[in-house]
Coordinates of C-alpha atoms in Angstrom, one line a residue:
X103 CA 114.3 112.7 74.5
X104 CA 116.8 116.0 73.3
X105 CA 113.8 118.1 74.0
X106 CA 113.5 116.6 78.1
X107 CA 116.8 117.0 78.4
X108 CA 116.9 120.5 77.3
X109 CA 114.0 121.6 79.4
X110 CA 115.1 119.3 82.9
X111 CA 118.4 121.3 82.6
X112 CA 116.7 124.8 81.4
X113 CA 114.5 124.1 84.9
X114 CA 117.5 122.6 87.1
X115 CA 119.6 125.8 86.0
X116 CA 116.5 127.8 86.7
X117 CA 115.3 126.5 90.0
X118 CA 118.7 126.6 91.3
X119 CA 119.5 130.4 90.7
X120 CA 116.2 131.5 91.5
X121 CA 115.8 129.6 94.7
X122 CA 119.5 129.8 95.9
X123 CA 119.9 134.2 95.3
X124 CA 116.6 134.6 96.0
X125 CA 117.8 132.9 99.6
X126 CA 120.9 135.1 99.7
X127 CA 119.5 138.6 98.4
X128 CA 120.7 140.1 102.0
X129 CA 123.8 139.9 100.4
X130 CA 122.8 142.3 97.6
X131 CA 122.3 141.6 93.7
X132 CA 125.5 140.9 93.0
X133 CA 125.5 138.6 95.6
X134 CA 122.4 136.2 95.0
X135 CA 123.5 136.0 91.2
X136 CA 127.2 134.4 92.4
X137 CA 125.3 132.5 95.0
X138 CA 122.3 131.7 92.6
X139 CA 124.8 130.4 90.0
X140 CA 127.6 129.1 91.9
X141 CA 124.7 126.9 93.3
X142 CA 124.3 125.6 89.5
X143 CA 126.3 122.5 89.0
X144 CA 125.0 119.2 90.2
X145 CA 127.3 116.4 89.1
X146 CA 127.8 113.8 91.2
X147 CA 124.7 113.5 93.1
X148 CA 122.9 113.8 90.0
X149 CA 125.1 110.6 88.4
X150 CA 125.0 108.9 91.8
X151 CA 121.2 108.6 92.2
X152 CA 120.0 107.9 88.7
X153 CA 123.1 105.7 88.2
X154 CA 121.0 103.8 91.4
X155 CA 118.1 104.0 90.0
X156 CA 119.5 102.6 86.7
X157 CA 121.3 99.5 88.6
X158 CA 118.1 99.0 90.8
X159 CA 115.8 99.0 87.7
X160 CA 113.5 101.7 88.7
X161 CA 114.7 104.4 86.3
X162 CA 114.4 104.0 82.8
X163 CA 117.6 104.6 80.2
X164 CA 116.2 107.0 78.8
X165 CA 115.4 108.6 82.0
X166 CA 119.3 108.0 83.0
X167 CA 120.8 109.2 79.9
X168 CA 118.5 112.7 80.4
X169 CA 119.2 112.7 83.8
X170 CA 123.4 112.1 82.8
X171 CA 123.1 115.1 80.4
X172 CA 121.4 117.3 82.7
X173 CA 124.2 116.5 85.5
X174 CA 126.9 117.4 82.5
X175 CA 125.4 120.6 81.1
X176 CA 125.0 122.0 84.8
X177 CA 128.5 121.3 85.4
X178 CA 130.0 122.9 82.2
X179 CA 126.9 126.1 82.5
X180 CA 128.2 126.7 85.8
X181 CA 132.1 128.8 84.9
X182 CA 131.1 130.4 82.4
X183 CA 128.3 132.4 83.8
X184 CA 130.6 132.5 87.2
X185 CA 133.3 134.9 86.1
X186 CA 131.2 137.6 84.5
X187 CA 129.8 137.4 88.5
X188 CA 132.9 137.3 90.0
X189 CA 135.0 139.8 88.1
X190 CA 136.8 143.0 89.6
X191 CA 134.0 145.5 89.6

């Protein structure tokens, strides 16, 4: 289950960074990276949807745990990645 959680977290970071970053390329590479990393956190929405799925019985406790891990991890990963992108220079 930990492997699935890590894989899902990696996919979540990569897809937000690439999808949003590519859409912002007109801002330049730094601006695109800022937008891409800035969109990585997805905590509250993922947790709410997973909780609804768990309550309705369509999501197992294992899947809920994986989604919860991903939501918390992406929320914690973003700030250290954002800081150098918005630093001076």
